[in-house]
Amino acid sequence: MRINNHTEKKGLAILGSTGSIGTQALDVVSRHPDHFSVEVLTAQNNADLLIKQAAAYKPNTVVIGNENLYDQVFSALDPLDIKVYSGENALTSVVQMESVDMVLTALVGYAGLKPTIKAVEAGKPIALANKETLVVAGQLVTQLAREKGVNILPVDSEHSAIFQCMVGEFHNPIEKLILTASGGPFRGRKREELLAITKDQALKHPNWDMGAKITIDSATLMNKGLEVIEAKWLFGVGLDKIDVVVHPQSIIHSLVQFEDGSIKAQLGLPDMRIPIQFALGYPERLKADFPRFDFMDYPNLTFEKPDMETFQNLRLAYDAIERGGNVPCILNAANEIAVAEFLKDRIGFLQISEVISECLSKVSYISDPSLEDYIETDKETRIKATEII
């Protein structure tokens, strides 16, 4: 990886800097000013926070996705000699800047796909917090990364855990990847108990502090389904080698089982700054003063099977990757629309799965999609999901 000679710091482009992952990534940067410089910050709508971040971290460039907010951001940052752009095209351009050594994709949902592809094409290593990029177009993105010799380093706690367990083991075949899931706020409840669930109840995750969309995905277990698909592409294993186990304490972040029967696990308190820092600093483990895990505080670590009858999104995700083609893209787009409508109180909690299931049966199947096919599938699915709702 190229390091800027004039600073000897790793220049970061943080896409989605005002979200949960983005703000925690900036916390990591603040703790290691000798290791990282911020070259690019981007946000979609949160102009106020983007301006504050830019004033604090002095990036070369910022992008505000919502073009209506451009004037506000420009007038605030122009006196600081910070370049300001807006819109989707700007987002795909700034990741290719010469001064950028690594791109942290922390955008929510489908929006992460195009900028990630452009960054890979430009040869930039990716710290990937946007699992939807690999859910939607995993084959295309991983193939492109191989061709360009680009590393995709996972930021999700589960995939980071697997990656950490595999360091030094890359030549040893994997027998099984075991992704852990907290089970969300409704673990143990049956379908009839979820009929009247409100968004406020669904937004109360027992262990993690995350953005609204990923928190709802965690409550429905769709987040774990998306992670299964992401794991398939990140680690190049078949679906039959990926298991999910519910682990309510969220201390073991995931496990890898090898052919001799040995299992490696990565443990720690549920703090996203740890996997963020590991990805940004890789291959070095940077010192941190984050709170430490103590076994005496967690005398019981428990494990359960996921309930796919109640939480059907996990089953839908397994089915989608098994069918392949553009089906995971359909799954993701339908879920994004359904979750957005649930957060607006327009559909019930259980109807999220119903909308996704109907889209999976009605949107056109493409066995070997191109990038244009993925874009068209995403558009078609969003229209269909909106019609269904």
mmCIF file of C-alpha atoms in Angstrom:
data_model
loop_
_atom_site.group_PDB
_atom_site.id
_atom_site.type_symbol
_atom_site.label_atom_id
_atom_site.label_comp_id
_atom_site.label_asym_id
_atom_site.label_seq_id
_atom_site.Cartn_x
_atom_site.Cartn_y
_atom_site.Cartn_z
ATOM 1 C CA MET A 1 0.000 0.000 0.000
ATOM 2 C CA ARG A 2 1.320 3.456 -0.882
ATOM 3 C CA ILE A 3 1.853 5.783 2.072
ATOM 4 C CA ASN A 4 2.093 9.521 1.510
ATOM 5 C CA ASN A 5 5.819 10.318 1.674
ATOM 6 C CA HIS A 6 5.292 13.883 2.872
ATOM 7 C CA THR A 7 3.317 12.824 5.945
ATOM 8 C CA GLU A 8 3.929 9.080 6.239
ATOM 9 C CA LYS A 9 0.287 8.836 7.209
ATOM 10 C CA LYS A 10 -2.405 6.713 5.600
ATOM 11 C CA GLY A 11 -4.771 9.065 3.767
ATOM 12 C CA LEU A 12 -8.380 8.047 4.373
ATOM 13 C CA ALA A 13 -11.561 8.662 2.418
ATOM 14 C CA ILE A 14 -14.436 8.096 4.852
ATOM 15 C CA LEU A 15 -17.673 7.628 2.908
ATOM 16 C CA GLY A 16 -20.591 8.171 5.264
ATOM 17 C CA SER A 17 -18.612 10.044 7.902
ATOM 18 C CA THR A 18 -21.678 11.314 9.802
ATOM 19 C CA GLY A 19 -23.144 7.842 10.430
ATOM 20 C CA SER A 20 -22.416 5.443 13.281
ATOM 21 C CA ILE A 21 -19.377 3.785 11.644
ATOM 22 C CA GLY A 22 -18.067 7.051 10.214
ATOM 23 C CA THR A 23 -18.126 8.919 13.531
ATOM 24 C CA GLN A 24 -16.433 5.999 15.304
ATOM 25 C CA ALA A 25 -13.803 5.833 12.552
ATOM 26 C CA LEU A 26 -13.020 9.501 13.173
ATOM 27 C CA ASP A 27 -12.662 8.679 16.870
ATOM 28 C CA VAL A 28 -10.048 6.084 15.886
ATOM 29 C CA VAL A 29 -8.288 8.680 13.700
ATOM 30 C CA SER A 30 -8.237 11.122 16.631
ATOM 31 C CA ARG A 31 -6.507 8.504 18.773
ATOM 32 C CA HIS A 32 -3.829 7.880 16.118
ATOM 33 C CA PRO A 33 -2.988 11.225 14.512
ATOM 34 C CA ASP A 34 0.487 9.944 13.590
ATOM 35 C CA HIS A 35 -0.958 7.062 11.553
ATOM 36 C CA PHE A 36 -3.893 8.592 9.664
ATOM 37 C CA SER A 37 -4.865 11.743 7.810
ATOM 38 C CA VAL A 38 -8.398 12.468 6.613
ATOM 39 C CA GLU A 39 -8.456 13.258 2.888
ATOM 40 C CA VAL A 40 -12.179 12.923 2.104
ATOM 41 C CA LEU A 41 -15.370 13.094 4.166
ATOM 42 C CA THR A 42 -18.837 12.482 2.717
ATOM 43 C CA ALA A 43 -22.427 12.610 3.960
ATOM 44 C CA GLN A 44 -25.830 12.427 2.347
ATOM 45 C CA ASN A 45 -27.999 14.841 4.372
ATOM 46 C CA ASN A 46 -26.294 15.680 7.674
ATOM 47 C CA ALA A 47 -24.687 18.922 6.535
ATOM 48 C CA ASP A 48 -24.274 20.370 10.031
ATOM 49 C CA LEU A 49 -22.222 17.449 11.338
ATOM 50 C CA LEU A 50 -20.241 17.192 8.075
ATOM 51 C CA ILE A 51 -19.241 20.857 8.445
ATOM 52 C CA LYS A 52 -18.146 20.291 12.059
ATOM 53 C CA GLN A 53 -16.133 17.206 11.095
ATOM 54 C CA ALA A 54 -14.466 19.010 8.213
ATOM 55 C CA ALA A 55 -13.531 21.948 10.447
ATOM 56 C CA ALA A 56 -11.987 19.529 12.957
ATOM 57 C CA TYR A 57 -10.153 17.138 10.592
ATOM 58 C CA LYS A 58 -9.289 19.502 7.698
ATOM 59 C CA PRO A 59 -9.844 17.089 4.784
ATOM 60 C CA ASN A 60 -8.809 18.002 1.278
ATOM 61 C CA THR A 61 -12.362 17.431 -0.004
ATOM 62 C CA VAL A 62 -15.915 16.879 1.231
ATOM 63 C CA VAL A 63 -18.961 15.645 -0.657
ATOM 64 C CA ILE A 64 -22.545 16.330 0.396
ATOM 65 C CA GLY A 65 -24.785 13.874 -1.447
ATOM 66 C CA ASN A 66 -27.918 16.011 -1.267
ATOM 67 C CA GLU A 67 -27.311 18.715 -3.875
ATOM 68 C CA ASN A 68 -29.800 21.056 -2.146
ATOM 69 C CA LEU A 69 -27.369 21.332 0.765
ATOM 70 C CA TYR A 70 -24.331 22.236 -1.356
ATOM 71 C CA ASP A 71 -24.543 26.011 -0.789
ATOM 72 C CA GLN A 72 -24.715 25.592 2.982
ATOM 73 C CA VAL A 73 -21.647 23.333 3.087
ATOM 74 C CA PHE A 74 -19.691 25.380 0.529
ATOM 75 C CA SER A 75 -20.214 28.699 2.323
ATOM 76 C CA ALA A 76 -19.104 27.152 5.640
ATOM 77 C CA LEU A 77 -15.986 25.388 4.305
ATOM 78 C CA ASP A 78 -14.738 27.628 1.499
ATOM 79 C CA PRO A 79 -12.938 29.942 3.987
ATOM 80 C CA LEU A 80 -11.096 26.863 5.304
ATOM 81 C CA ASP A 81 -9.795 26.071 1.796
ATOM 82 C CA ILE A 82 -11.681 22.740 1.724
ATOM 83 C CA LYS A 83 -13.041 21.668 -1.660
ATOM 84 C CA VAL A 84 -16.784 20.949 -1.653
ATOM 85 C CA TYR A 85 -18.703 18.845 -4.179
ATOM 86 C CA SER A 86 -22.173 17.333 -4.269
ATOM 87 C CA GLY A 87 -24.050 14.493 -5.895
ATOM 88 C CA GLU A 88 -23.436 10.854 -6.748
ATOM 89 C CA ASN A 89 -20.884 11.504 -9.493
ATOM 90 C CA ALA A 90 -18.715 13.470 -7.086
ATOM 91 C CA LEU A 91 -18.779 10.550 -4.666
ATOM 92 C CA THR A 92 -17.454 8.165 -7.301
ATOM 93 C CA SER A 93 -14.749 10.660 -8.348
ATOM 94 C CA VAL A 94 -13.224 11.588 -4.978
ATOM 95 C CA VAL A 95 -12.393 7.955 -4.089
ATOM 96 C CA GLN A 96 -9.928 7.962 -6.977
ATOM 97 C CA MET A 97 -7.893 10.924 -5.650
ATOM 98 C CA GLU A 98 -4.122 10.426 -5.602
ATOM 99 C CA SER A 99 -3.864 11.375 -1.914
ATOM 100 C CA VAL A 100 -6.315 8.633 -0.849
ATOM 101 C CA ASP A 101 -4.557 5.478 0.405
ATOM 102 C CA MET A 102 -7.646 3.650 1.726
ATOM 103 C CA VAL A 103 -11.407 4.021 1.327
ATOM 104 C CA LEU A 104 -13.698 3.285 4.276
ATOM 105 C CA THR A 105 -17.111 2.522 2.788
ATOM 106 C CA ALA A 106 -19.506 3.293 5.628
ATOM 107 C CA LEU A 107 -22.494 4.307 3.509
ATOM 108 C CA VAL A 108 -25.809 2.653 4.305
ATOM 109 C CA GLY A 109 -27.269 0.203 1.805
ATOM 110 C CA TYR A 110 -27.075 0.080 -1.993
ATOM 111 C CA ALA A 111 -25.523 3.566 -2.112
ATOM 112 C CA GLY A 112 -22.141 2.011 -1.282
ATOM 113 C CA LEU A 113 -21.898 -0.085 -4.462
ATOM 114 C CA LYS A 114 -20.775 2.392 -7.158
ATOM 115 C CA PRO A 115 -18.179 4.301 -5.094
ATOM 116 C CA THR A 116 -16.683 1.018 -3.863
ATOM 117 C CA ILE A 117 -16.367 -0.279 -7.431
ATOM 118 C CA LYS A 118 -14.728 3.006 -8.541
ATOM 119 C CA ALA A 119 -12.289 2.840 -5.616
ATOM 120 C CA VAL A 120 -11.346 -0.761 -6.484
ATOM 121 C CA GLU A 121 -10.868 0.223 -10.137
ATOM 122 C CA ALA A 122 -8.492 2.950 -8.932
ATOM 123 C CA GLY A 123 -6.516 0.359 -6.948
ATOM 124 C CA LYS A 124 -7.513 1.669 -3.507
ATOM 125 C CA PRO A 125 -7.679 -0.805 -0.598
ATOM 126 C CA ILE A 126 -11.190 -0.969 0.866
ATOM 127 C CA ALA A 127 -12.204 -1.050 4.527
ATOM 128 C CA LEU A 128 -15.723 -2.379 3.978
ATOM 129 C CA ALA A 129 -18.469 -1.518 6.448
ATOM 130 C CA ASN A 130 -21.120 -1.596 3.730
ATOM 131 C CA LYS A 131 -22.118 -5.264 3.487
ATOM 132 C CA GLU A 132 -24.731 -4.463 0.834
ATOM 133 C CA THR A 133 -21.956 -3.931 -1.734
ATOM 134 C CA LEU A 134 -21.139 -7.653 -1.613
ATOM 135 C CA VAL A 135 -24.768 -8.700 -1.117
ATOM 136 C CA VAL A 136 -25.844 -6.914 -4.292
ATOM 137 C CA ALA A 137 -22.848 -7.650 -6.525
ATOM 138 C CA GLY A 138 -20.470 -9.932 -4.643
ATOM 139 C CA GLN A 139 -19.203 -11.863 -7.643
ATOM 140 C CA LEU A 140 -18.541 -8.745 -9.698
ATOM 141 C CA VAL A 141 -16.812 -6.828 -6.862
ATOM 142 C CA THR A 142 -14.601 -9.678 -5.623
ATOM 143 C CA GLN A 143 -13.556 -10.586 -9.174
ATOM 144 C CA LEU A 144 -12.653 -6.955 -9.879
ATOM 145 C CA ALA A 145 -10.672 -6.770 -6.604
ATOM 146 C CA ARG A 146 -8.691 -9.872 -7.619
ATOM 147 C CA GLU A 147 -7.953 -8.421 -11.053
ATOM 148 C CA LYS A 148 -6.766 -5.128 -9.548
ATOM 149 C CA GLY A 149 -4.885 -6.759 -6.652
ATOM 150 C CA VAL A 150 -6.954 -4.772 -4.152
ATOM 151 C CA ASN A 151 -7.507 -5.881 -0.555
ATOM 152 C CA ILE A 152 -11.053 -5.730 0.836
ATOM 153 C CA LEU A 153 -10.705 -5.625 4.623
ATOM 154 C CA PRO A 154 -13.934 -6.290 6.548
ATOM 155 C CA VAL A 155 -15.164 -3.834 9.171
ATOM 156 C CA ASP A 156 -18.314 -5.669 10.313
ATOM 157 C CA SER A 157 -17.469 -7.152 13.715
ATOM 158 C CA GLU A 158 -18.353 -10.684 12.565
ATOM 159 C CA HIS A 159 -16.318 -10.610 9.374
ATOM 160 C CA SER A 160 -13.442 -8.852 11.096
ATOM 161 C CA ALA A 161 -13.501 -11.648 13.693
ATOM 162 C CA ILE A 162 -13.296 -14.303 10.963
ATOM 163 C CA PHE A 163 -10.498 -12.415 9.223
ATOM 164 C CA GLN A 164 -8.558 -12.108 12.483
ATOM 165 C CA CYS A 165 -8.974 -15.846 13.136
ATOM 166 C CA MET A 166 -7.637 -16.591 9.643
ATOM 167 C CA VAL A 167 -4.472 -14.468 9.863
ATOM 168 C CA GLY A 168 -1.632 -16.966 9.580
ATOM 169 C CA GLU A 169 -4.062 -19.661 8.433
ATOM 170 C CA PHE A 170 -4.785 -18.592 4.854
ATOM 171 C CA HIS A 171 -3.213 -21.785 3.451
ATOM 172 C CA ASN A 172 -5.351 -24.011 5.710
ATOM 173 C CA PRO A 173 -8.762 -25.047 4.331
ATOM 174 C CA ILE A 174 -11.816 -23.855 6.268
ATOM 175 C CA GLU A 175 -14.313 -26.460 7.407
ATOM 176 C CA LYS A 176 -16.874 -23.978 8.723
ATOM 177 C CA LEU A 177 -17.426 -20.278 9.379
ATOM 178 C CA ILE A 178 -19.680 -19.639 12.370
ATOM 179 C CA LEU A 179 -21.259 -16.178 12.470
ATOM 180 C CA THR A 180 -22.647 -15.134 15.837
ATOM 181 C CA ALA A 181 -25.856 -13.133 16.219
ATOM 182 C CA SER A 182 -27.137 -11.357 19.314
ATOM 183 C CA GLY A 183 -30.695 -12.382 18.426
ATOM 184 C CA GLY A 184 -31.820 -8.752 18.612
ATOM 185 C CA PRO A 185 -34.388 -7.276 20.999
ATOM 186 C CA PHE A 186 -37.062 -9.918 20.260
ATOM 187 C CA ARG A 187 -35.036 -13.093 20.753
ATOM 188 C CA GLY A 188 -37.225 -15.917 22.028
ATOM 189 C CA ARG A 189 -40.533 -14.375 20.930
ATOM 190 C CA LYS A 190 -42.924 -16.088 18.525
ATOM 191 C CA ARG A 191 -44.612 -14.568 15.469
ATOM 192 C CA GLU A 192 -47.892 -13.761 17.208
ATOM 193 C CA GLU A 193 -45.945 -11.756 19.799
ATOM 194 C CA LEU A 194 -44.434 -9.584 17.072
ATOM 195 C CA LEU A 195 -47.661 -8.448 15.413
ATOM 196 C CA ALA A 196 -47.871 -5.172 17.335
ATOM 197 C CA ILE A 197 -44.148 -4.365 17.552
ATOM 198 C CA THR A 198 -43.417 -0.637 17.196
ATOM 199 C CA LYS A 199 -40.367 0.965 15.617
ATOM 200 C CA ASP A 200 -39.301 2.333 19.026
ATOM 201 C CA GLN A 201 -39.213 -1.217 20.417
ATOM 202 C CA ALA A 202 -37.319 -2.500 17.373
ATOM 203 C CA LEU A 203 -34.738 0.292 17.628
ATOM 204 C CA LYS A 204 -33.645 -0.775 21.131
ATOM 205 C CA HIS A 205 -30.778 -3.182 20.438
ATOM 206 C CA PRO A 206 -29.602 -4.996 23.588
ATOM 207 C CA ASN A 207 -25.839 -4.738 22.914
ATOM 208 C CA TRP A 208 -24.861 -2.530 19.969
ATOM 209 C CA ASP A 209 -25.327 1.172 19.247
ATOM 210 C CA MET A 210 -25.973 1.391 15.503
ATOM 211 C CA GLY A 211 -27.873 3.418 12.921
ATOM 212 C CA ALA A 212 -31.640 2.951 12.490
ATOM 213 C CA LYS A 213 -31.557 0.786 9.354
ATOM 214 C CA ILE A 214 -28.995 -1.745 10.613
ATOM 215 C CA THR A 215 -30.728 -1.868 14.017
ATOM 216 C CA ILE A 216 -34.026 -2.886 12.383
ATOM 217 C CA ASP A 217 -32.135 -5.408 10.227
ATOM 218 C CA SER A 218 -30.696 -6.857 13.424
ATOM 219 C CA ALA A 219 -34.173 -7.128 14.954
ATOM 220 C CA THR A 220 -35.488 -9.033 11.903
ATOM 221 C CA LEU A 221 -32.253 -11.105 11.540
ATOM 222 C CA MET A 222 -31.902 -9.729 8.009
ATOM 223 C CA ASN A 223 -28.578 -8.258 9.104
ATOM 224 C CA LYS A 224 -27.315 -11.769 9.772
ATOM 225 C CA GLY A 225 -28.657 -12.960 6.434
ATOM 226 C CA LEU A 226 -26.790 -10.172 4.640
ATOM 227 C CA GLU A 227 -23.665 -11.118 6.612
ATOM 228 C CA VAL A 228 -23.951 -14.745 5.457
ATOM 229 C CA ILE A 229 -23.967 -13.541 1.832
ATOM 230 C CA GLU A 230 -21.074 -11.153 2.504
ATOM 231 C CA ALA A 231 -19.061 -13.954 4.172
ATOM 232 C CA LYS A 232 -19.504 -16.193 1.134
ATOM 233 C CA TRP A 233 -17.861 -13.603 -1.112
ATOM 234 C CA LEU A 234 -15.261 -12.260 1.321
ATOM 235 C CA PHE A 235 -13.872 -15.671 2.238
ATOM 236 C CA GLY A 236 -14.688 -17.681 -0.898
ATOM 237 C CA VAL A 237 -16.593 -20.502 0.814
ATOM 238 C CA GLY A 238 -19.773 -22.366 -0.088
ATOM 239 C CA LEU A 239 -23.061 -21.689 1.661
ATOM 240 C CA ASP A 240 -22.865 -25.157 3.255
ATOM 241 C CA LYS A 241 -19.799 -23.968 5.193
ATOM 242 C CA ILE A 242 -21.471 -20.940 6.822
ATOM 243 C CA ASP A 243 -23.485 -21.372 10.020
ATOM 244 C CA VAL A 244 -25.258 -18.854 12.233
ATOM 245 C CA VAL A 245 -25.481 -19.273 15.995
ATOM 246 C CA VAL A 246 -27.321 -16.926 18.372
ATOM 247 C CA HIS A 247 -24.998 -15.683 21.126
ATOM 248 C CA PRO A 248 -26.935 -13.121 23.228
ATOM 249 C CA GLN A 249 -23.917 -11.681 25.052
ATOM 250 C CA SER A 250 -22.164 -10.515 21.824
ATOM 251 C CA ILE A 251 -18.730 -11.306 23.270
ATOM 252 C CA ILE A 252 -17.641 -13.948 20.747
ATOM 253 C CA HIS A 253 -17.879 -12.078 17.455
ATOM 254 C CA SER A 254 -17.455 -15.116 15.195
ATOM 255 C CA LEU A 255 -15.524 -18.375 14.886
ATOM 256 C CA VAL A 256 -13.602 -20.382 12.294
ATOM 257 C CA GLN A 257 -13.451 -24.175 12.345
ATOM 258 C CA PHE A 258 -10.561 -25.847 10.510
ATOM 259 C CA GLU A 259 -10.245 -29.339 9.029
ATOM 260 C CA ASP A 260 -8.515 -30.746 12.128
ATOM 261 C CA GLY A 261 -11.551 -29.829 14.243
ATOM 262 C CA SER A 262 -9.873 -26.862 15.938
ATOM 263 C CA ILE A 263 -11.995 -23.738 16.368
ATOM 264 C CA LYS A 264 -10.606 -20.218 16.645
ATOM 265 C CA ALA A 265 -12.784 -17.453 18.064
ATOM 266 C CA GLN A 266 -12.290 -13.709 18.360
ATOM 267 C CA LEU A 267 -13.648 -12.194 21.578
ATOM 268 C CA GLY A 268 -14.091 -8.694 22.927
ATOM 269 C CA LEU A 269 -16.616 -6.207 24.217
ATOM 270 C CA PRO A 270 -19.180 -5.026 21.642
ATOM 271 C CA ASP A 271 -17.290 -1.924 20.489
ATOM 272 C CA MET A 272 -17.166 -1.211 16.747
ATOM 273 C CA ARG A 273 -14.023 0.890 17.110
ATOM 274 C CA ILE A 274 -12.004 -2.329 17.527
ATOM 275 C CA PRO A 275 -12.788 -3.829 14.078
ATOM 276 C CA ILE A 276 -12.658 -0.347 12.490
ATOM 277 C CA GLN A 277 -9.175 0.231 13.900
ATOM 278 C CA PHE A 278 -8.029 -3.259 12.908
ATOM 279 C CA ALA A 279 -9.072 -2.673 9.269
ATOM 280 C CA LEU A 280 -7.623 0.829 9.044
ATOM 281 C CA GLY A 281 -4.331 -0.154 10.664
ATOM 282 C CA TYR A 282 -3.874 -3.617 9.119
ATOM 283 C CA PRO A 283 -1.459 -5.388 9.220
ATOM 284 C CA GLU A 284 -0.438 -3.494 12.359
ATOM 285 C CA ARG A 285 -2.470 -3.775 15.583
ATOM 286 C CA LEU A 286 -2.542 -0.246 16.941
ATOM 287 C CA LYS A 287 -2.588 0.354 20.678
ATOM 288 C CA ALA A 288 -5.940 1.443 22.104
ATOM 289 C CA ASP A 289 -7.344 2.296 25.518
ATOM 290 C CA PHE A 290 -10.824 0.966 24.797
ATOM 291 C CA PRO A 291 -12.519 -0.836 27.749
ATOM 292 C CA ARG A 292 -11.212 -4.391 28.197
ATOM 293 C CA PHE A 293 -13.224 -7.614 28.379
ATOM 294 C CA ASP A 294 -13.154 -9.427 31.727
ATOM 295 C CA PHE A 295 -14.316 -13.046 31.950
ATOM 296 C CA MET A 296 -15.511 -12.421 35.517
ATOM 297 C CA ASP A 297 -18.096 -9.947 34.165
ATOM 298 C CA TYR A 298 -19.452 -12.637 31.804
ATOM 299 C CA PRO A 299 -19.374 -15.966 33.667
ATOM 300 C CA ASN A 300 -21.927 -17.456 31.241
ATOM 301 C CA LEU A 301 -21.616 -17.338 27.462
ATOM 302 C CA THR A 302 -24.623 -19.027 25.860
ATOM 303 C CA PHE A 303 -25.553 -20.214 22.368
ATOM 304 C CA GLU A 304 -28.832 -21.041 20.590
ATOM 305 C CA LYS A 305 -30.088 -21.958 17.156
ATOM 306 C CA PRO A 306 -31.636 -19.067 15.211
ATOM 307 C CA ASP A 307 -35.436 -19.259 14.905
ATOM 308 C CA MET A 308 -35.971 -18.993 11.143
ATOM 309 C CA GLU A 309 -39.723 -19.641 11.432
ATOM 310 C CA THR A 310 -40.277 -16.482 13.450
ATOM 311 C CA PHE A 311 -37.495 -14.442 11.862
ATOM 312 C CA GLN A 312 -37.982 -15.399 8.233
ATOM 313 C CA ASN A 313 -35.555 -12.871 6.762
ATOM 314 C CA LEU A 314 -32.594 -15.092 7.618
ATOM 315 C CA ARG A 315 -34.154 -17.971 5.660
ATOM 316 C CA LEU A 316 -34.960 -15.609 2.753
ATOM 317 C CA ALA A 317 -31.293 -14.549 2.634
ATOM 318 C CA TYR A 318 -30.041 -18.146 2.565
ATOM 319 C CA ASP A 319 -32.531 -18.903 -0.232
ATOM 320 C CA ALA A 320 -31.461 -15.789 -2.172
ATOM 321 C CA ILE A 321 -27.749 -16.633 -2.243
ATOM 322 C CA GLU A 322 -28.569 -20.248 -3.085
ATOM 323 C CA ARG A 323 -30.534 -19.093 -6.149
ATOM 324 C CA GLY A 324 -27.732 -16.658 -7.029
ATOM 325 C CA GLY A 325 -27.745 -14.285 -9.974
ATOM 326 C CA ASN A 326 -29.506 -11.021 -9.194
ATOM 327 C CA VAL A 327 -31.680 -12.533 -6.415
ATOM 328 C CA PRO A 328 -29.569 -11.155 -3.514
ATOM 329 C CA CYS A 329 -29.852 -7.734 -5.195
ATOM 330 C CA ILE A 330 -33.657 -8.116 -5.169
ATOM 331 C CA LEU A 331 -33.527 -9.183 -1.504
ATOM 332 C CA ASN A 332 -31.491 -6.118 -0.541
ATOM 333 C CA ALA A 333 -33.560 -3.546 -2.448
ATOM 334 C CA ALA A 334 -36.866 -4.955 -1.157
ATOM 335 C CA ASN A 335 -35.513 -4.932 2.387
ATOM 336 C CA GLU A 336 -34.308 -1.335 2.129
ATOM 337 C CA ILE A 337 -37.745 -0.154 0.997
ATOM 338 C CA ALA A 338 -39.592 -2.299 3.575
ATOM 339 C CA VAL A 339 -37.421 -1.118 6.471
ATOM 340 C CA ALA A 340 -37.801 2.528 5.410
ATOM 341 C CA GLU A 341 -41.590 2.111 5.332
ATOM 342 C CA PHE A 342 -41.600 0.367 8.729
ATOM 343 C CA LEU A 343 -39.617 3.283 10.169
ATOM 344 C CA LYS A 344 -42.343 5.602 8.827
ATOM 345 C CA ASP A 345 -45.026 3.445 10.567
ATOM 346 C CA ARG A 346 -46.550 2.468 7.202
ATOM 347 C CA ILE A 347 -46.166 -1.309 7.583
ATOM 348 C CA GLY A 348 -45.901 -3.697 10.520
ATOM 349 C CA PHE A 349 -42.776 -5.508 11.706
ATOM 350 C CA LEU A 350 -43.771 -8.880 10.238
ATOM 351 C CA GLN A 351 -44.784 -7.301 6.930
ATOM 352 C CA ILE A 352 -41.122 -6.534 6.205
ATOM 353 C CA SER A 353 -40.606 -10.232 5.409
ATOM 354 C CA GLU A 354 -43.842 -10.390 3.413
ATOM 355 C CA VAL A 355 -42.787 -7.504 1.148
ATOM 356 C CA ILE A 356 -39.360 -9.075 0.549
ATOM 357 C CA SER A 357 -40.831 -12.516 -0.165
ATOM 358 C CA GLU A 358 -43.283 -11.096 -2.708
ATOM 359 C CA CYS A 359 -40.551 -9.145 -4.489
ATOM 360 C CA LEU A 360 -38.370 -12.261 -4.685
ATOM 361 C CA SER A 361 -41.174 -14.054 -6.520
ATOM 362 C CA LYS A 362 -42.144 -11.198 -8.859
ATOM 363 C CA VAL A 363 -38.963 -9.397 -9.985
ATOM 364 C CA SER A 364 -37.225 -10.731 -13.110
ATOM 365 C CA TYR A 365 -34.442 -13.274 -12.521
ATOM 366 C CA ILE A 366 -31.054 -12.803 -14.234
ATOM 367 C CA SER A 367 -28.573 -15.659 -13.862
ATOM 368 C CA ASP A 368 -25.359 -13.815 -14.796
ATOM 369 C CA PRO A 369 -25.944 -10.100 -14.208
ATOM 370 C CA SER A 370 -23.709 -7.211 -15.299
ATOM 371 C CA LEU A 371 -23.372 -3.987 -13.292
ATOM 372 C CA GLU A 372 -26.104 -2.456 -15.478
ATOM 373 C CA ASP A 373 -28.345 -5.448 -14.665
ATOM 374 C CA TYR A 374 -27.794 -4.903 -10.948
ATOM 375 C CA ILE A 375 -28.674 -1.220 -11.306
ATOM 376 C CA GLU A 376 -31.836 -2.085 -13.260
ATOM 377 C CA THR A 377 -32.795 -4.864 -10.807
ATOM 378 C CA ASP A 378 -32.410 -2.491 -7.867
ATOM 379 C CA LYS A 379 -34.634 0.078 -9.588
ATOM 380 C CA GLU A 380 -37.271 -2.482 -10.598
ATOM 381 C CA THR A 381 -37.384 -3.997 -7.113
ATOM 382 C CA ARG A 382 -37.836 -0.646 -5.385
ATOM 383 C CA ILE A 383 -40.773 0.155 -7.662
ATOM 384 C CA LYS A 384 -42.311 -3.293 -7.057
ATOM 385 C CA ALA A 385 -41.824 -3.097 -3.271
ATOM 386 C CA THR A 386 -43.426 0.351 -3.183
ATOM 387 C CA GLU A 387 -46.400 -0.947 -5.227
ATOM 388 C CA ILE A 388 -46.834 -3.905 -2.861
ATOM 389 C CA ILE A 389 -46.792 -1.658 0.205
#
